[in-house]
Coordinates of C-alpha atoms in Angstrom, one line a residue:
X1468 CA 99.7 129.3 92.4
X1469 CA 96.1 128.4 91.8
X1470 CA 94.8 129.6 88.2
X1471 CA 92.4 133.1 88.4
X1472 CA 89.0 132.1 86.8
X1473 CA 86.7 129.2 86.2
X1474 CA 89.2 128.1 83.3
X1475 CA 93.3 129.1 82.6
X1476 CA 94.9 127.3 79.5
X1477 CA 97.9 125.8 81.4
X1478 CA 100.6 123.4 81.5
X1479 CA 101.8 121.5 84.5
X1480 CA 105.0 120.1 86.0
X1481 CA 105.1 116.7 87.1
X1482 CA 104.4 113.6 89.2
X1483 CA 106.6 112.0 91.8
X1484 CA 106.5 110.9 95.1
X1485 CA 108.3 110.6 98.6
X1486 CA 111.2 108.6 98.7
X1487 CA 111.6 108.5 94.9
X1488 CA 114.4 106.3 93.3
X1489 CA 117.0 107.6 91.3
X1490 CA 115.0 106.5 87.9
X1491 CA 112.7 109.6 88.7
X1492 CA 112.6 111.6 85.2
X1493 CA 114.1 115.3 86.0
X1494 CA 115.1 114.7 89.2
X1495 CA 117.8 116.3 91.3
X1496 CA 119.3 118.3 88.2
X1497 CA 119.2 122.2 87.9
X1498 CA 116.1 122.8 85.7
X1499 CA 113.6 125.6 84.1
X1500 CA 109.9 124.7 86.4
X1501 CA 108.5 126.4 83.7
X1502 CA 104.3 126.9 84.6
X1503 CA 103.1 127.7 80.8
X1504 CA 99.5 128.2 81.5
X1505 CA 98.9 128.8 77.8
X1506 CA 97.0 127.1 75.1
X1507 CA 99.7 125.3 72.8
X1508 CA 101.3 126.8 70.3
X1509 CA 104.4 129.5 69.6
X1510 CA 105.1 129.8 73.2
X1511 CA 105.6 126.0 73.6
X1512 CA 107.3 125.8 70.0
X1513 CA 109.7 128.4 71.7
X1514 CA 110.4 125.7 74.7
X1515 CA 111.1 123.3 72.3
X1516 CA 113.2 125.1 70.3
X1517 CA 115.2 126.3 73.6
X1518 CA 116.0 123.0 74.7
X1519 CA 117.3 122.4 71.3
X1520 CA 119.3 125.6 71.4
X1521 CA 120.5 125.1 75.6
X1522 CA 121.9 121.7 77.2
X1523 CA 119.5 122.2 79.9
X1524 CA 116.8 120.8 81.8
X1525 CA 113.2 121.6 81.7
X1526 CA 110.5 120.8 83.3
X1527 CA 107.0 122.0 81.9
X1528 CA 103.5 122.5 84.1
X1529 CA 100.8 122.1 82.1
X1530 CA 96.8 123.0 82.9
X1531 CA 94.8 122.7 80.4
X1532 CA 91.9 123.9 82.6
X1533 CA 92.4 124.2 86.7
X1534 CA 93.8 120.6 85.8
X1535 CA 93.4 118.1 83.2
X1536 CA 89.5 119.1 82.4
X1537 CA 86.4 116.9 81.7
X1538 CA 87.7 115.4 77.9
X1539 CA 91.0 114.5 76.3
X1540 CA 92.2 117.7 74.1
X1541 CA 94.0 116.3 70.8
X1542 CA 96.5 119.6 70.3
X1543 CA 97.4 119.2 74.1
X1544 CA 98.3 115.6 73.7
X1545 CA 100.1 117.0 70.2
X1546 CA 102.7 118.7 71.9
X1547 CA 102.8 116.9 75.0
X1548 CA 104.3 114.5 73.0
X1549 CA 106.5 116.7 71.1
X1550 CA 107.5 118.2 74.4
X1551 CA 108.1 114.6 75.3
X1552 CA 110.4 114.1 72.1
X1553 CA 112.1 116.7 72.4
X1554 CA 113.6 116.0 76.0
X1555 CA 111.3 118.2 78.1
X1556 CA 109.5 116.6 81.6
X1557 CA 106.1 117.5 81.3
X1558 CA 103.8 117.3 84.4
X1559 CA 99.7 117.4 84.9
X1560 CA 98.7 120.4 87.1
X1561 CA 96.1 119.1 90.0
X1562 CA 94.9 121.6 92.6
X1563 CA 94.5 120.4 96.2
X1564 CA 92.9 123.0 98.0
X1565 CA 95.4 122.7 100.3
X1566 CA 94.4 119.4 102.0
X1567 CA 90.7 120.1 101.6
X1568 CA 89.8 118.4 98.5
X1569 CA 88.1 115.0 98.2
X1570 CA 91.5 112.5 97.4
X1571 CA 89.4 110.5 95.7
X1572 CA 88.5 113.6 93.0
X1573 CA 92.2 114.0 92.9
X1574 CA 92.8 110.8 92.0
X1575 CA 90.9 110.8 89.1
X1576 CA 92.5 114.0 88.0
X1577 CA 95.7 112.0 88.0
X1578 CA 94.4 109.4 86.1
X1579 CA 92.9 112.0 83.8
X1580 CA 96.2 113.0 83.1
X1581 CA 98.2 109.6 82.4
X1582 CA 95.7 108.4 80.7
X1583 CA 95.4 111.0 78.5
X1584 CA 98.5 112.0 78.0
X1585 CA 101.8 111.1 78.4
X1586 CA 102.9 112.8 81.0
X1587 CA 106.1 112.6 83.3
X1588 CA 104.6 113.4 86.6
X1589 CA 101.9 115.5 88.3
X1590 CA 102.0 119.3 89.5
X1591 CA 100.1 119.1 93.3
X1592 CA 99.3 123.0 93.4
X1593 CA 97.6 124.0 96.9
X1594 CA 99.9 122.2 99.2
X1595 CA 99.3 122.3 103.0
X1596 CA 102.8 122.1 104.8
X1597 CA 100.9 122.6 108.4
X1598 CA 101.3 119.5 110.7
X1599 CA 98.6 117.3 110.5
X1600 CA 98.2 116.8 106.4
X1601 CA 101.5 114.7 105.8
X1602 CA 99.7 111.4 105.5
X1603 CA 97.0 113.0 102.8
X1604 CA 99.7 113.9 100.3
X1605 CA 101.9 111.2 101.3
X1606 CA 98.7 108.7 100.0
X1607 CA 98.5 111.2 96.5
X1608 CA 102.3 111.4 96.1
X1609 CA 102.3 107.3 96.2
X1610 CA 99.1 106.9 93.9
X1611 CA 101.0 108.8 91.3
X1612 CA 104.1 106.7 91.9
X1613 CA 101.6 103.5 91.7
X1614 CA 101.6 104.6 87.7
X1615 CA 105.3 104.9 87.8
X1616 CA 108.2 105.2 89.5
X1617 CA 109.7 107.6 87.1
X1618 CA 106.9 109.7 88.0
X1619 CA 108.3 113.0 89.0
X1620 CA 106.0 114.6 91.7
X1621 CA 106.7 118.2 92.5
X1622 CA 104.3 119.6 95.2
X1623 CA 104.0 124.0 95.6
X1624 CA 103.1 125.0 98.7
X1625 CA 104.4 128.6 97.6
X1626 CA 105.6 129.2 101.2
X1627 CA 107.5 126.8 103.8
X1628 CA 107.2 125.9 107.8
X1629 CA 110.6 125.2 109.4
X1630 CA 109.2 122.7 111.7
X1631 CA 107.6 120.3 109.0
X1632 CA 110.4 121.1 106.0
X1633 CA 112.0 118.4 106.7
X1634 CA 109.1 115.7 106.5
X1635 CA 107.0 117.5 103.1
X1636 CA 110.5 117.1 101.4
X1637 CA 110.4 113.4 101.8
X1638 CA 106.9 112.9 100.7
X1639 CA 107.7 115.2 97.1
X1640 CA 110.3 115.0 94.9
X1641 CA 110.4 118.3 94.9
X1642 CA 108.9 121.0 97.0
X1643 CA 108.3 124.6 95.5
X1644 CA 108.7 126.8 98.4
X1645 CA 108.8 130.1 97.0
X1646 CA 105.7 131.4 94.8
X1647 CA 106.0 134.9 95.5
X1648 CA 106.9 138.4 93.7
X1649 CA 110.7 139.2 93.3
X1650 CA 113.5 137.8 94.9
X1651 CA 113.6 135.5 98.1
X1652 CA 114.1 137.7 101.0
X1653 CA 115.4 134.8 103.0
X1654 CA 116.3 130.8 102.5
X1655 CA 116.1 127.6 104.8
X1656 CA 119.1 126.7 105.7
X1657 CA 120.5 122.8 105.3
X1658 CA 118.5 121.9 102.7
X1659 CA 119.2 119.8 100.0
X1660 CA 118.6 122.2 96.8
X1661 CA 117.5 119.1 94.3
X1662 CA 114.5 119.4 96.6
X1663 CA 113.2 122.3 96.0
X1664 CA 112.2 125.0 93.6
X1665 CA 111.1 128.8 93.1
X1666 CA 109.1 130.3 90.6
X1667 CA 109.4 134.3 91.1
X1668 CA 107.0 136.6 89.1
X1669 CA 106.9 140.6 88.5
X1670 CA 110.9 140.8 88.0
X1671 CA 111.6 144.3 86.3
X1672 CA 114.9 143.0 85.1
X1673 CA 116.9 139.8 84.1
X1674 CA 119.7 139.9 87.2
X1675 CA 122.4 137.4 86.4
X1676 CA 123.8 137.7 90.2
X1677 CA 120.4 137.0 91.6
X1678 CA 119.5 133.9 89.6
X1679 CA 122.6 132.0 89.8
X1680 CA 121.7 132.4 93.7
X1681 CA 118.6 131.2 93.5
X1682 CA 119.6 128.4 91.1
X1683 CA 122.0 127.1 93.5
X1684 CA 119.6 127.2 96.5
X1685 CA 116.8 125.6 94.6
X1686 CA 117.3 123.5 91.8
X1687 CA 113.7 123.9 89.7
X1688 CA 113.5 127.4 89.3
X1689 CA 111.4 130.2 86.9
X1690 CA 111.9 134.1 86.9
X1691 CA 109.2 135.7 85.1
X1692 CA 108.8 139.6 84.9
X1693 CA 105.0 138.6 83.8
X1694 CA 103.1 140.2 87.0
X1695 CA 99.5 140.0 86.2
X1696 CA 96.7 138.1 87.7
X1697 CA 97.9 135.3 86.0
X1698 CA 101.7 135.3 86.1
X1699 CA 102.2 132.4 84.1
X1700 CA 100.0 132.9 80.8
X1701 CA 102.9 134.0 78.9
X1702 CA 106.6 132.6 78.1
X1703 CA 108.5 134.5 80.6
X1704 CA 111.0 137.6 78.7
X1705 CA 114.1 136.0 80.8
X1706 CA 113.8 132.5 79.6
X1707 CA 116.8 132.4 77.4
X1708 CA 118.9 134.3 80.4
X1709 CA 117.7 131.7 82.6
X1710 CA 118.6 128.6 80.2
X1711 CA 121.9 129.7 79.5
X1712 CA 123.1 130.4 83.0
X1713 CA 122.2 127.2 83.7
X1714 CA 123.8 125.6 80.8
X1715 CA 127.0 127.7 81.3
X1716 CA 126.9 129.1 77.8
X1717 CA 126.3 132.9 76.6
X1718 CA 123.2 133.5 75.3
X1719 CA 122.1 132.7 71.7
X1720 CA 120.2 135.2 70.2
X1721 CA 117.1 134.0 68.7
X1722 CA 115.6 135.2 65.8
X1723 CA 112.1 135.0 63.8
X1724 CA 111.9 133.6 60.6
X1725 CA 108.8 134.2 58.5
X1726 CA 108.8 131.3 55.6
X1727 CA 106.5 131.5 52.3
X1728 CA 108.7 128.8 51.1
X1729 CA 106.7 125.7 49.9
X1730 CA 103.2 127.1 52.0
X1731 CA 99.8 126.9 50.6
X1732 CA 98.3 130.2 52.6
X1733 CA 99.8 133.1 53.7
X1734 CA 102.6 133.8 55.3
X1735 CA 102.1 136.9 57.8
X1736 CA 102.5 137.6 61.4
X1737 CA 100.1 139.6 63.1
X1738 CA 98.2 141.3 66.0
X1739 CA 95.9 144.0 67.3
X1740 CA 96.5 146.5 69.6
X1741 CA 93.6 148.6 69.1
X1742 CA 95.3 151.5 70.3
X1743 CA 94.0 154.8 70.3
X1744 CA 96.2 157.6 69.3
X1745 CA 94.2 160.3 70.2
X1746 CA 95.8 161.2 73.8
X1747 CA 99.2 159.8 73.0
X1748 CA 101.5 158.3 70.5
X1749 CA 102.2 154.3 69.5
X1750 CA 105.7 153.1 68.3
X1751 CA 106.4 149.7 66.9
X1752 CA 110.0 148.8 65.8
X1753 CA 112.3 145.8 64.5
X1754 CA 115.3 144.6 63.0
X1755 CA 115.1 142.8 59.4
X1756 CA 116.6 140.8 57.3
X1757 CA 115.2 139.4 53.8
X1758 CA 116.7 136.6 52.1
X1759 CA 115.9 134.0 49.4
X1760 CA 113.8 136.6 48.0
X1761 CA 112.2 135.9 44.2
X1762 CA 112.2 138.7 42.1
X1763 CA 110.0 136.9 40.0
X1764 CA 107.2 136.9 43.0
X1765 CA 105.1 140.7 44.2
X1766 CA 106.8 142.5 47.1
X1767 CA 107.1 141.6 50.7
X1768 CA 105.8 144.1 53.6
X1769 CA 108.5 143.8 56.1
X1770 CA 106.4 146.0 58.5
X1771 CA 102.4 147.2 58.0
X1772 CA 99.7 149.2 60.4
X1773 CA 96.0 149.3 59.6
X1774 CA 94.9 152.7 61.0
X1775 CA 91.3 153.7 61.6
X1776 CA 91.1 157.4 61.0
X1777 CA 87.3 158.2 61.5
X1778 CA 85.4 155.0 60.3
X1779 CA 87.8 154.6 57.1
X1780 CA 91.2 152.5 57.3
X1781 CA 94.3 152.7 55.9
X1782 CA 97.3 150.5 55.9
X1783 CA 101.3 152.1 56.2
X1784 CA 103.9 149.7 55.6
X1785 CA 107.6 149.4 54.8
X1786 CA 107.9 147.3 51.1
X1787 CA 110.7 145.6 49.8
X1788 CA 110.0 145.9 46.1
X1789 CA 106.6 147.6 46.6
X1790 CA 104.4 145.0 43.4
X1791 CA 107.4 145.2 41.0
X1792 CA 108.0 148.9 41.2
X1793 CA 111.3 148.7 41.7
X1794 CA 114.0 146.7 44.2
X1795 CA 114.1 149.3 46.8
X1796 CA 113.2 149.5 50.1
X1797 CA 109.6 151.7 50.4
X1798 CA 107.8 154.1 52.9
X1799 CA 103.9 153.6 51.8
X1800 CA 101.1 155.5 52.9
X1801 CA 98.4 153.5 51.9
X1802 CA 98.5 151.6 48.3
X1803 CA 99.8 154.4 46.0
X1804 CA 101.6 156.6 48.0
X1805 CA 105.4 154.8 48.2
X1806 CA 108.7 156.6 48.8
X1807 CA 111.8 154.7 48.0
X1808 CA 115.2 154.6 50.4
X1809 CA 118.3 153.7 49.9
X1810 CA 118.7 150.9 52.5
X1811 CA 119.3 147.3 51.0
X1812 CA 117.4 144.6 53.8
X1813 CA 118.8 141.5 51.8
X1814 CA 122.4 142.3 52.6
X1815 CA 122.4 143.8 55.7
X1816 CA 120.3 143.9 58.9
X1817 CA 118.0 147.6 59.2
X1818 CA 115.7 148.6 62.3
X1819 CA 112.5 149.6 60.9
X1820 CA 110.4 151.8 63.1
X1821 CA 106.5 153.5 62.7
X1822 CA 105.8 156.1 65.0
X1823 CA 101.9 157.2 64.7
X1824 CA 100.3 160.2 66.9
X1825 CA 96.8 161.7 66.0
X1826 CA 98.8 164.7 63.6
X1827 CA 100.8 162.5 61.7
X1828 CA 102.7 159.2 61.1
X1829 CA 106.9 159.0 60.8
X1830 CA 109.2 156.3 59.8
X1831 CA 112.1 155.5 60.4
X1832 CA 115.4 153.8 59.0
X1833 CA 118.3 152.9 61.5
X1834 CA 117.1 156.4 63.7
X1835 CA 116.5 158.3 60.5
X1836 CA 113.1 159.9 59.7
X1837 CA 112.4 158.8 55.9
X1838 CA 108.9 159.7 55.7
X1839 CA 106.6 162.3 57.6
X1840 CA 102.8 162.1 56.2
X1841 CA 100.3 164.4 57.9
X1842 CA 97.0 162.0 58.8
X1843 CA 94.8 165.0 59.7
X1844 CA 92.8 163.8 62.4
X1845 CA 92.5 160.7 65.5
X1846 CA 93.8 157.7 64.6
X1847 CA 93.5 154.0 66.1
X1848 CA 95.9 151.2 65.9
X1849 CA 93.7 148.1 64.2
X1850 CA 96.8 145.6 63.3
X1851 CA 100.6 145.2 62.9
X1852 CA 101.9 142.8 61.8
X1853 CA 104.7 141.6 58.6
X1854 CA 105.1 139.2 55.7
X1855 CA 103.1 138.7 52.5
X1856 CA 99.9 138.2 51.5
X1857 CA 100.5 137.2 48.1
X1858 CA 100.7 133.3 48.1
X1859 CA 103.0 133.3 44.7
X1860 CA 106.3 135.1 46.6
X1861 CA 108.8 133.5 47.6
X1862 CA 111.0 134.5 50.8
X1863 CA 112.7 134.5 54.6
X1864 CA 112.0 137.2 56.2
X1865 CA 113.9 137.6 59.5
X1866 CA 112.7 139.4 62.4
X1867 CA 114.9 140.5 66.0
X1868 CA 114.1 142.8 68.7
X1869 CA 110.5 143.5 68.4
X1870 CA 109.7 146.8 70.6
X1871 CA 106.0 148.1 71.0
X1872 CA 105.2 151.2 72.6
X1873 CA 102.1 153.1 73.7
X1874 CA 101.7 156.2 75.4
X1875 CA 104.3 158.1 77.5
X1876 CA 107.1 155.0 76.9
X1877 CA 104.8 152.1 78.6
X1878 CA 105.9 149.4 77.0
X1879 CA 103.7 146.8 76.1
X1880 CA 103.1 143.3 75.4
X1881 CA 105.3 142.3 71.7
X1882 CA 103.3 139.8 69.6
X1883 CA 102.3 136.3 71.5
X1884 CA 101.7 133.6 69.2
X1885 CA 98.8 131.6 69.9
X1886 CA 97.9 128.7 68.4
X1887 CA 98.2 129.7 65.0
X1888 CA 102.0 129.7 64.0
X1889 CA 101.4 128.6 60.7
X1890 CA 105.3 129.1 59.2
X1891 CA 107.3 131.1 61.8
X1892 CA 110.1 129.4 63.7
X1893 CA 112.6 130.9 65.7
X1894 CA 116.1 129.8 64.7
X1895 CA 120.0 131.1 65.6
X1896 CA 121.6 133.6 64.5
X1897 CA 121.9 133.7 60.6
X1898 CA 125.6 135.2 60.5
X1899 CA 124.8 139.1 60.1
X1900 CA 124.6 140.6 63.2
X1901 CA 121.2 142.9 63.9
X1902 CA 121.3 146.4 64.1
X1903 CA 119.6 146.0 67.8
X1904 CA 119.4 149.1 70.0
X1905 CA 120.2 151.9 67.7
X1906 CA 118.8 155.2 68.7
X1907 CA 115.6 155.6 67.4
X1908 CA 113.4 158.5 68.0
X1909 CA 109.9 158.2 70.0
X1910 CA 107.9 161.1 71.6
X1911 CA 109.9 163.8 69.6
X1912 CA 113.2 162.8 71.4
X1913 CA 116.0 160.4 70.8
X1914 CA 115.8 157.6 73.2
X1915 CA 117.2 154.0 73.0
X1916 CA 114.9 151.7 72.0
X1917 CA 114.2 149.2 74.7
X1918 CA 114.6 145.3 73.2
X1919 CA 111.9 142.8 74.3
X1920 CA 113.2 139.1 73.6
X1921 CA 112.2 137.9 70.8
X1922 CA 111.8 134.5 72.4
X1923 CA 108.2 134.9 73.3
X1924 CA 107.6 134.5 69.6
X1925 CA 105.1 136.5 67.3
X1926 CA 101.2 136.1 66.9
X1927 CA 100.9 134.0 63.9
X1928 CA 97.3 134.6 62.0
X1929 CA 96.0 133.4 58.8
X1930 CA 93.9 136.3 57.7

């Protein structure tokens, strides 16, 4: 599970040690392993506000670079604390080079980490299960338990030897076995599960069946359908399955909430896809919901694209009360080209949709075409994003089921927040249901929309 690259933004799981007492923070519980190997920001605001959402237990890896790096970081020791707060076990990812690296290099690393930040354990990534290296992790796992004994120490070999199971599951708390696309093919028998843990990447799909397995063979478990170089640089899609099959519950649905209420910038979400149109077509949907809106205030763009179209840009949007001309929903085509509708977003949910090929850009109401403008040439994607940019209006804007397309139906990554979440949340439902999956169509056909969780939260950008 080593990091690709000189230096991956990370977060890591957690120290403990062989022969642990029961005090051990996290330990022998079903819980989320959860390897966020991303700067802080949205994605660990989402963590936070699942465990607030899900009686469940988490357990957090974080890496700020290959481990803790050469100098304290002040926003990683920000929400390691508010991680800390908030209930979630957060550990301090150290690479081991599987038995090869100098212990006494390692040992700084660990006290790097506690002394830095407050941590509850250390993340050993690397780990040698061959004969021979028991008494090298055996001397880490009780230096970290030297700091504390609450330490939880959780030690990924990725893979497992029958013949030295048994003894590499009394030096760690916990021992991550599997580290591997998709499902387990196969399990060790006989083992106590609150020993071990999985963390499966490149899953197409969230199967319910196939977790709850897992779950019960391994206690600290992660699915992720995140498949890259780097599996675990983004919050994985399934996270909200996975927390409320463990918790027993159904599954909340989480929603965005874009706040201008009592903010002193903007209050936009944003990001850029840079796609060029030219050999295909790009499709960006959602469902909305305005409330608290003042009147009084300019209008509120509840979905905007800055196209390039041959060196000159131009910006189509969906308005709710387009600057004071009226309290309508609006198609725009740049700034003085507006169609009204007759769809209300502050009393009832509506799935907005943009489609934009190089001959013309469409959008859509609920799976109804209410605009069709010609654009006469190649277009690129520059930005998409929502929300105001006028600081005086006043509003919650609500945002589910955020579907990006590009091409012949690839679907792509939805907005990833960053560091700069300036005044999104994510909060319950806000007793309207969405519109969701309605039938919206892309490529010149009707086609359900495919939903991507909402969960992963949206790029957040002060312009």
């Amino acid at each position: 599970m080593k990091s690709s690259g000189p230096i991956i933004l990370a977060m890591v799981v957690g120290l403990g040690l062989m022969f642990a007492p029961p005090v051990v923070s996290g330990a022998g519980t079903q819980s989320l392993l959860i390897p966020l190997y991303v700067y802080p920001g949205c994605s660990w605001d989402s963590v936070i506000g699942l465990k607030a959402q899900y009686s469940v237990n988490i357990v957090i890896i974080a890496n700020p670079a290959n481990g803790p790096g050469y100098q304290k970081d002040s926003v990683y020791a920000e929400y390691i604390q508010k991680m800390r707060d908030a209930g979630i076990s957060v550990l301090g990812y150290v690479w081991t080079n599987y038995g090869k690296r100098d212990s006494s290099i390692v040992e700084d690393e660990i006290d790097s980490w506690v002394s830095w930040y407050n941590v509850s354990g250390i993340f050993f990534d690397g780990v040698n299960v061959s004969a021979g290296t028991e008494g090298y992790y055996s001397s880490l796992v009780n230096y970290v338990k030297g700091k504390s004994q609450s330490y939880l120490v959780v030690g990924n070999p990725g893979a497992y030897d029958p013949s030295t199971l048994a003894d590499y599951t009394a030096i760690f708390d916990v021992l991550v076995i599997y580290d591997s696309p998709d499902y387990p093919p196969s399990w060790p028998s006989g083992t106590d599960p609150s020993k071990l843990g999985a963390m499966v990447y490149g899953v197409s799909s969230f199967d319910e069946t196939a977790f709850k397995d897992l779950a019960s063979k391994a206690y600290y478990v992660y699915v992720t359908d995140d498949g890259d170089d780097n599996p675990w640089d983004s919050l994985s899609s399934y996270v909200v399955d996975e927390a409320a099959v463990l918790a027993g519950v159904p599954k909340v649905n989480y929603v965005l909430r874009v706040s201008s209420h009592n903010t002193t910038g903007y209050s936009v979400i944003e990001r850029y896809p840079s796609y060029d149109v030219s050999g295909g077509t790009y499709n960006v949907s959602w469902d909305v919901l305005l409330r608290n809106w003042d009147s009084s205030g300019a209008g509120v763009q509840l979905m905007y694209l800055v196209l390039d179209q041959g060196g000159s840009t131009v910006e189509v949007h969906f308005d709710w009360a387009y600057y004071g001309n009226g309290t309508a929903l609006y198609a725009c085509y740049g700034w003085t080209s507006c169609t009204d509708t007759d769809f209300n977003v502050t009393s009832s949910w509506h799935r907005l949709a943009i489609a934009v090929d190089s001959a013309s850009v469409k959008f859509y109401v609920d799976g109804l075409e209410v605009r069709n403008v010609a654009t006469g040439g190649a277009v690129e994607v520059l930005r998409v994003g929502a929300g105001s940019w006028d600081k005086t209006s006043q509003y919650d804007l609500y945002i589910d089921n955020v579907t990006e397309k590009a091409g012949v139906g690839s679907v792509v990554e939805t907005f990833d927040c960053g560091s700069n979440c300036y005044f999104s949340t994510l909060v319950g439902d806000v007793g309207i249901v969405p519109a969701s999956t309605v039938a919206v169509p892309f490529f010149g056909a009707s086609t359900t929309v495919v939903v991507l969780a909402v969960t992963a939260a949206l790029l957040m950008r002060r312009w």
